[in-house]
PDB file of C-alpha atoms in Angstrom:
ATOM      1  CA  MET V 117     105.846  86.838 103.412  1.00  0.00           C
ATOM      2  CA  GLN V 118     103.616  84.767 101.184  1.00  0.00           C
ATOM      3  CA  SER V 119     105.425  81.557 102.139  1.00  0.00           C
ATOM      4  CA  ARG V 120     105.273  82.425 105.834  1.00  0.00           C
ATOM      5  CA  TRP V 121     101.541  83.244 105.720  1.00  0.00           C
ATOM      6  CA  PRO V 122     100.230  81.308 102.701  1.00  0.00           C
ATOM      7  CA  ARG V 123      96.551  82.056 103.393  1.00  0.00           C
ATOM      8  CA  ALA V 124      97.062  85.797 103.834  1.00  0.00           C
ATOM      9  CA  ASN V 125      95.869  88.276 101.245  1.00  0.00           C
ATOM     10  CA  ILE V 126      99.001  90.387 100.732  1.00  0.00           C
ATOM     11  CA  ILE V 127      98.532  93.713  98.963  1.00  0.00           C
ATOM     12  CA  GLU V 128     101.447  95.939  98.005  1.00  0.00           C
ATOM     13  CA  ASP V 129     100.897  99.520  99.174  1.00  0.00           C
ATOM     14  CA  THR V 130     104.118 101.486  98.739  1.00  0.00           C
ATOM     15  CA  ALA V 131     102.487 104.795  99.681  1.00  0.00           C
ATOM     16  CA  ALA V 132     101.505 103.416 103.080  1.00  0.00           C
ATOM     17  CA  THR V 133     104.775 101.593 103.714  1.00  0.00           C
ATOM     18  CA  ALA V 134     107.187 104.274 102.443  1.00  0.00           C
ATOM     19  CA  PRO V 135     107.290 106.224 105.748  1.00  0.00           C
ATOM     20  CA  LEU V 136     108.002 103.024 107.678  1.00  0.00           C
ATOM     21  CA  ALA V 137     110.707 101.977 105.201  1.00  0.00           C
ATOM     22  CA  ALA V 138     112.285 105.419 105.496  1.00  0.00           C
ATOM     23  CA  ARG V 139     112.265 105.140 109.272  1.00  0.00           C
ATOM     24  CA  ILE V 140     114.003 101.764 109.052  1.00  0.00           C
ATOM     25  CA  PHE V 141     116.627 102.590 106.432  1.00  0.00           C
ATOM     26  CA  ASP V 142     117.313 106.320 106.887  1.00  0.00           C
ATOM     27  CA  PRO V 143     119.600 106.807 109.914  1.00  0.00           C
ATOM     28  CA  ARG V 144     118.565 110.465 110.122  1.00  0.00           C
ATOM     29  CA  LEU V 145     115.151 109.215 111.267  1.00  0.00           C
ATOM     30  CA  TRP V 146     116.468 106.863 113.972  1.00  0.00           C
ATOM     31  CA  ARG V 147     115.616 107.989 117.521  1.00  0.00           C
ATOM     32  CA  ALA V 148     116.775 106.193 120.658  1.00  0.00           C
ATOM     33  CA  ASN V 149     113.772 107.545 122.564  1.00  0.00           C
ATOM     34  CA  ARG V 150     111.377 106.331 119.844  1.00  0.00           C
ATOM     35  CA  PRO V 151     112.359 102.734 119.028  1.00  0.00           C
ATOM     36  CA  LEU V 152     110.803 100.863 116.164  1.00  0.00           C
ATOM     37  CA  ARG V 153     108.237  98.392 117.458  1.00  0.00           C
ATOM     38  CA  VAL V 154     108.531  94.921 115.961  1.00  0.00           C
ATOM     39  CA  VAL V 155     106.385  91.873 116.674  1.00  0.00           C
ATOM     40  CA  LEU V 156     108.562  88.782 116.533  1.00  0.00           C
ATOM     41  CA  ILE V 157     106.861  85.417 116.116  1.00  0.00           C
ATOM     42  CA  GLY V 158     108.995  82.425 116.994  1.00  0.00           C
ATOM     43  CA  THR V 159     109.823  80.028 119.774  1.00  0.00           C
ATOM     44  CA  ASP V 160     110.781  81.476 123.140  1.00  0.00           C
ATOM     45  CA  PHE V 161     114.440  80.733 122.391  1.00  0.00           C
ATOM     46  CA  GLU V 162     114.296  82.316 118.922  1.00  0.00           C
ATOM     47  CA  VAL V 163     112.689  85.472 120.280  1.00  0.00           C
ATOM     48  CA  ARG V 164     115.316  85.701 123.037  1.00  0.00           C
ATOM     49  CA  VAL V 165     118.059  85.376 120.408  1.00  0.00           C
ATOM     50  CA  TRP V 166     116.437  88.062 118.237  1.00  0.00           C
ATOM     51  CA  GLU V 167     116.036  90.364 121.243  1.00  0.00           C
ATOM     52  CA  THR V 168     119.749  89.897 121.944  1.00  0.00           C
ATOM     53  CA  LEU V 169     120.546  90.828 118.336  1.00  0.00           C
ATOM     54  CA  LEU V 170     118.603  94.069 118.807  1.00  0.00           C
ATOM     55  CA  LYS V 171     121.045  95.030 121.568  1.00  0.00           C
ATOM     56  CA  ILE V 172     124.172  94.744 119.387  1.00  0.00           C
ATOM     57  CA  PRO V 173     125.210  98.336 118.639  1.00  0.00           C
ATOM     58  CA  LEU V 174     125.571  99.658 115.105  1.00  0.00           C
ATOM     59  CA  GLY V 175     128.993  98.764 113.706  1.00  0.00           C
ATOM     60  CA  ARG V 176     129.623  96.078 116.296  1.00  0.00           C
ATOM     61  CA  ALA V 177     129.350  92.300 116.103  1.00  0.00           C
ATOM     62  CA  MET V 178     129.048  89.276 118.347  1.00  0.00           C
ATOM     63  CA  THR V 179     129.713  85.609 117.798  1.00  0.00           C
ATOM     64  CA  TYR V 180     127.135  82.857 118.072  1.00  0.00           C
ATOM     65  CA  SER V 181     128.973  81.746 121.227  1.00  0.00           C
ATOM     66  CA  ASP V 182     128.765  85.266 122.697  1.00  0.00           C
ATOM     67  CA  ILE V 183     125.010  85.267 122.187  1.00  0.00           C
ATOM     68  CA  ALA V 184     124.657  81.785 123.691  1.00  0.00           C
ATOM     69  CA  ALA V 185     126.614  82.953 126.741  1.00  0.00           C
ATOM     70  CA  LYS V 186     124.393  86.049 127.098  1.00  0.00           C
ATOM     71  CA  LEU V 187     121.376  83.728 127.074  1.00  0.00           C
ATOM     72  CA  ARG V 188     123.013  81.623 129.822  1.00  0.00           C
ATOM     73  CA  ALA V 189     123.168  78.664 127.461  1.00  0.00           C
ATOM     74  CA  PRO V 190     126.903  78.529 126.663  1.00  0.00           C
ATOM     75  CA  LYS V 191     126.650  75.229 124.776  1.00  0.00           C
ATOM     76  CA  ALA V 192     123.845  76.467 122.533  1.00  0.00           C
ATOM     77  CA  ALA V 193     125.885  78.250 119.839  1.00  0.00           C
ATOM     78  CA  ARG V 194     124.468  75.980 117.116  1.00  0.00           C
ATOM     79  CA  ALA V 195     120.912  76.609 118.320  1.00  0.00           C
ATOM     80  CA  VAL V 196     121.682  80.330 118.288  1.00  0.00           C
ATOM     81  CA  GLY V 197     122.855  79.941 114.687  1.00  0.00           C
ATOM     82  CA  ALA V 198     119.598  78.214 113.769  1.00  0.00           C
ATOM     83  CA  ALA V 199     117.576  80.988 115.426  1.00  0.00           C
ATOM     84  CA  VAL V 200     119.633  83.682 113.708  1.00  0.00           C
ATOM     85  CA  GLY V 201     118.957  81.942 110.401  1.00  0.00           C
ATOM     86  CA  LYS V 202     115.201  82.066 111.044  1.00  0.00           C
ATOM     87  CA  ASN V 203     115.155  85.830 111.603  1.00  0.00           C
ATOM     88  CA  PRO V 204     112.303  87.023 109.367  1.00  0.00           C
ATOM     89  CA  VAL V 205     113.233  90.725 109.280  1.00  0.00           C
ATOM     90  CA  SER V 206     116.769  91.297 108.085  1.00  0.00           C
ATOM     91  CA  PHE V 207     118.399  94.619 108.973  1.00  0.00           C
ATOM     92  CA  VAL V 208     115.653  95.520 111.468  1.00  0.00           C
ATOM     93  CA  VAL V 209     116.749  92.583 113.635  1.00  0.00           C
ATOM     94  CA  PRO V 210     120.458  92.796 112.841  1.00  0.00           C
ATOM     95  CA  CYS V 211     121.409  89.161 112.303  1.00  0.00           C
ATOM     96  CA  HIS V 212     124.145  90.423 109.968  1.00  0.00           C
ATOM     97  CA  ARG V 213     126.061  91.467 113.108  1.00  0.00           C
ATOM     98  CA  VAL V 214     126.731  87.846 114.078  1.00  0.00           C
ATOM     99  CA  LEU V 215     130.100  86.354 113.167  1.00  0.00           C
ATOM    100  CA  GLY V 216     131.723  82.954 113.446  1.00  0.00           C
ATOM    101  CA  LYS V 217     133.810  82.119 116.503  1.00  0.00           C
ATOM    102  CA  SER V 218     137.003  83.103 114.662  1.00  0.00           C
ATOM    103  CA  GLY V 219     135.498  86.476 113.753  1.00  0.00           C
ATOM    104  CA  ASP V 220     134.935  85.406 110.149  1.00  0.00           C
ATOM    105  CA  ILE V 221     131.867  86.509 108.252  1.00  0.00           C
ATOM    106  CA  THR V 222     129.798  83.344 108.074  1.00  0.00           C
ATOM    107  CA  GLY V 223     126.447  82.213 106.690  1.00  0.00           C
ATOM    108  CA  TYR V 224     123.647  84.637 106.015  1.00  0.00           C
ATOM    109  CA  HIS V 225     120.189  83.787 104.704  1.00  0.00           C
ATOM    110  CA  TRP V 226     120.318  86.606 102.157  1.00  0.00           C
ATOM    111  CA  GLY V 227     123.929  85.914 101.068  1.00  0.00           C
ATOM    112  CA  LEU V 228     127.410  86.824 102.273  1.00  0.00           C
ATOM    113  CA  THR V 229     127.753  89.658  99.757  1.00  0.00           C
ATOM    114  CA  ARG V 230     124.752  91.402 101.313  1.00  0.00           C
ATOM    115  CA  LYS V 231     126.046  90.715 104.842  1.00  0.00           C
ATOM    116  CA  ARG V 232     129.440  92.250 103.986  1.00  0.00           C
ATOM    117  CA  ALA V 233     127.717  95.260 102.405  1.00  0.00           C
ATOM    118  CA  MET V 234     125.535  95.823 105.476  1.00  0.00           C
ATOM    119  CA  LEU V 235     128.495  95.575 107.860  1.00  0.00           C
ATOM    120  CA  GLY V 236     130.525  97.913 105.623  1.00  0.00           C
ATOM    121  CA  TRP V 237     127.658 100.416 105.448  1.00  0.00           C
ATOM    122  CA  GLU V 238     127.421 100.434 109.236  1.00  0.00           C
ATOM    123  CA  LEU V 239     131.177 100.965 109.656  1.00  0.00           C
ATOM    124  CA  GLY V 240     130.962 103.779 107.116  1.00  0.00           C
ATOM    125  CA  ARG V 241     128.185 105.418 109.141  1.00  0.00           C
ATOM    126  CA  LEU V 242     130.367 105.310 112.256  1.00  0.00           C
ATOM    127  CA  THR V 243     133.451 106.748 110.563  1.00  0.00           C
ATOM    128  CA  ALA V 244     131.381 109.483 108.884  1.00  0.00           C
ATOM    129  CA  ALA V 245     129.893 110.566 112.211  1.00  0.00           C
TER     130      ALA V 245
END
């Protein structure tokens, strides 16, 4: 956050943020009729990509090409990849649900180990349900 807003005065307040963090990371608190509100700051294209990511269901994935096609820009898979890579809120905007064209787990800003873990956690949630 500091690098994104270098002139901001950022103060850690875990007591104030704990309920929000719980709502994000505890599936028991997820409610379809009460979605988490997120303000996304980016170019129009980036925001459209991120909004598309928000529509990928838990435990599912799409390719960069799939997202480009949904945005009616079928030749823009590389631009989609760049936008996915600029996602500032991992997990909340599920960029980990994007795979390479072959279905392989590909690049992730926070590392492939974390991406695999997140995808595995989601699959585990589905099989436990």
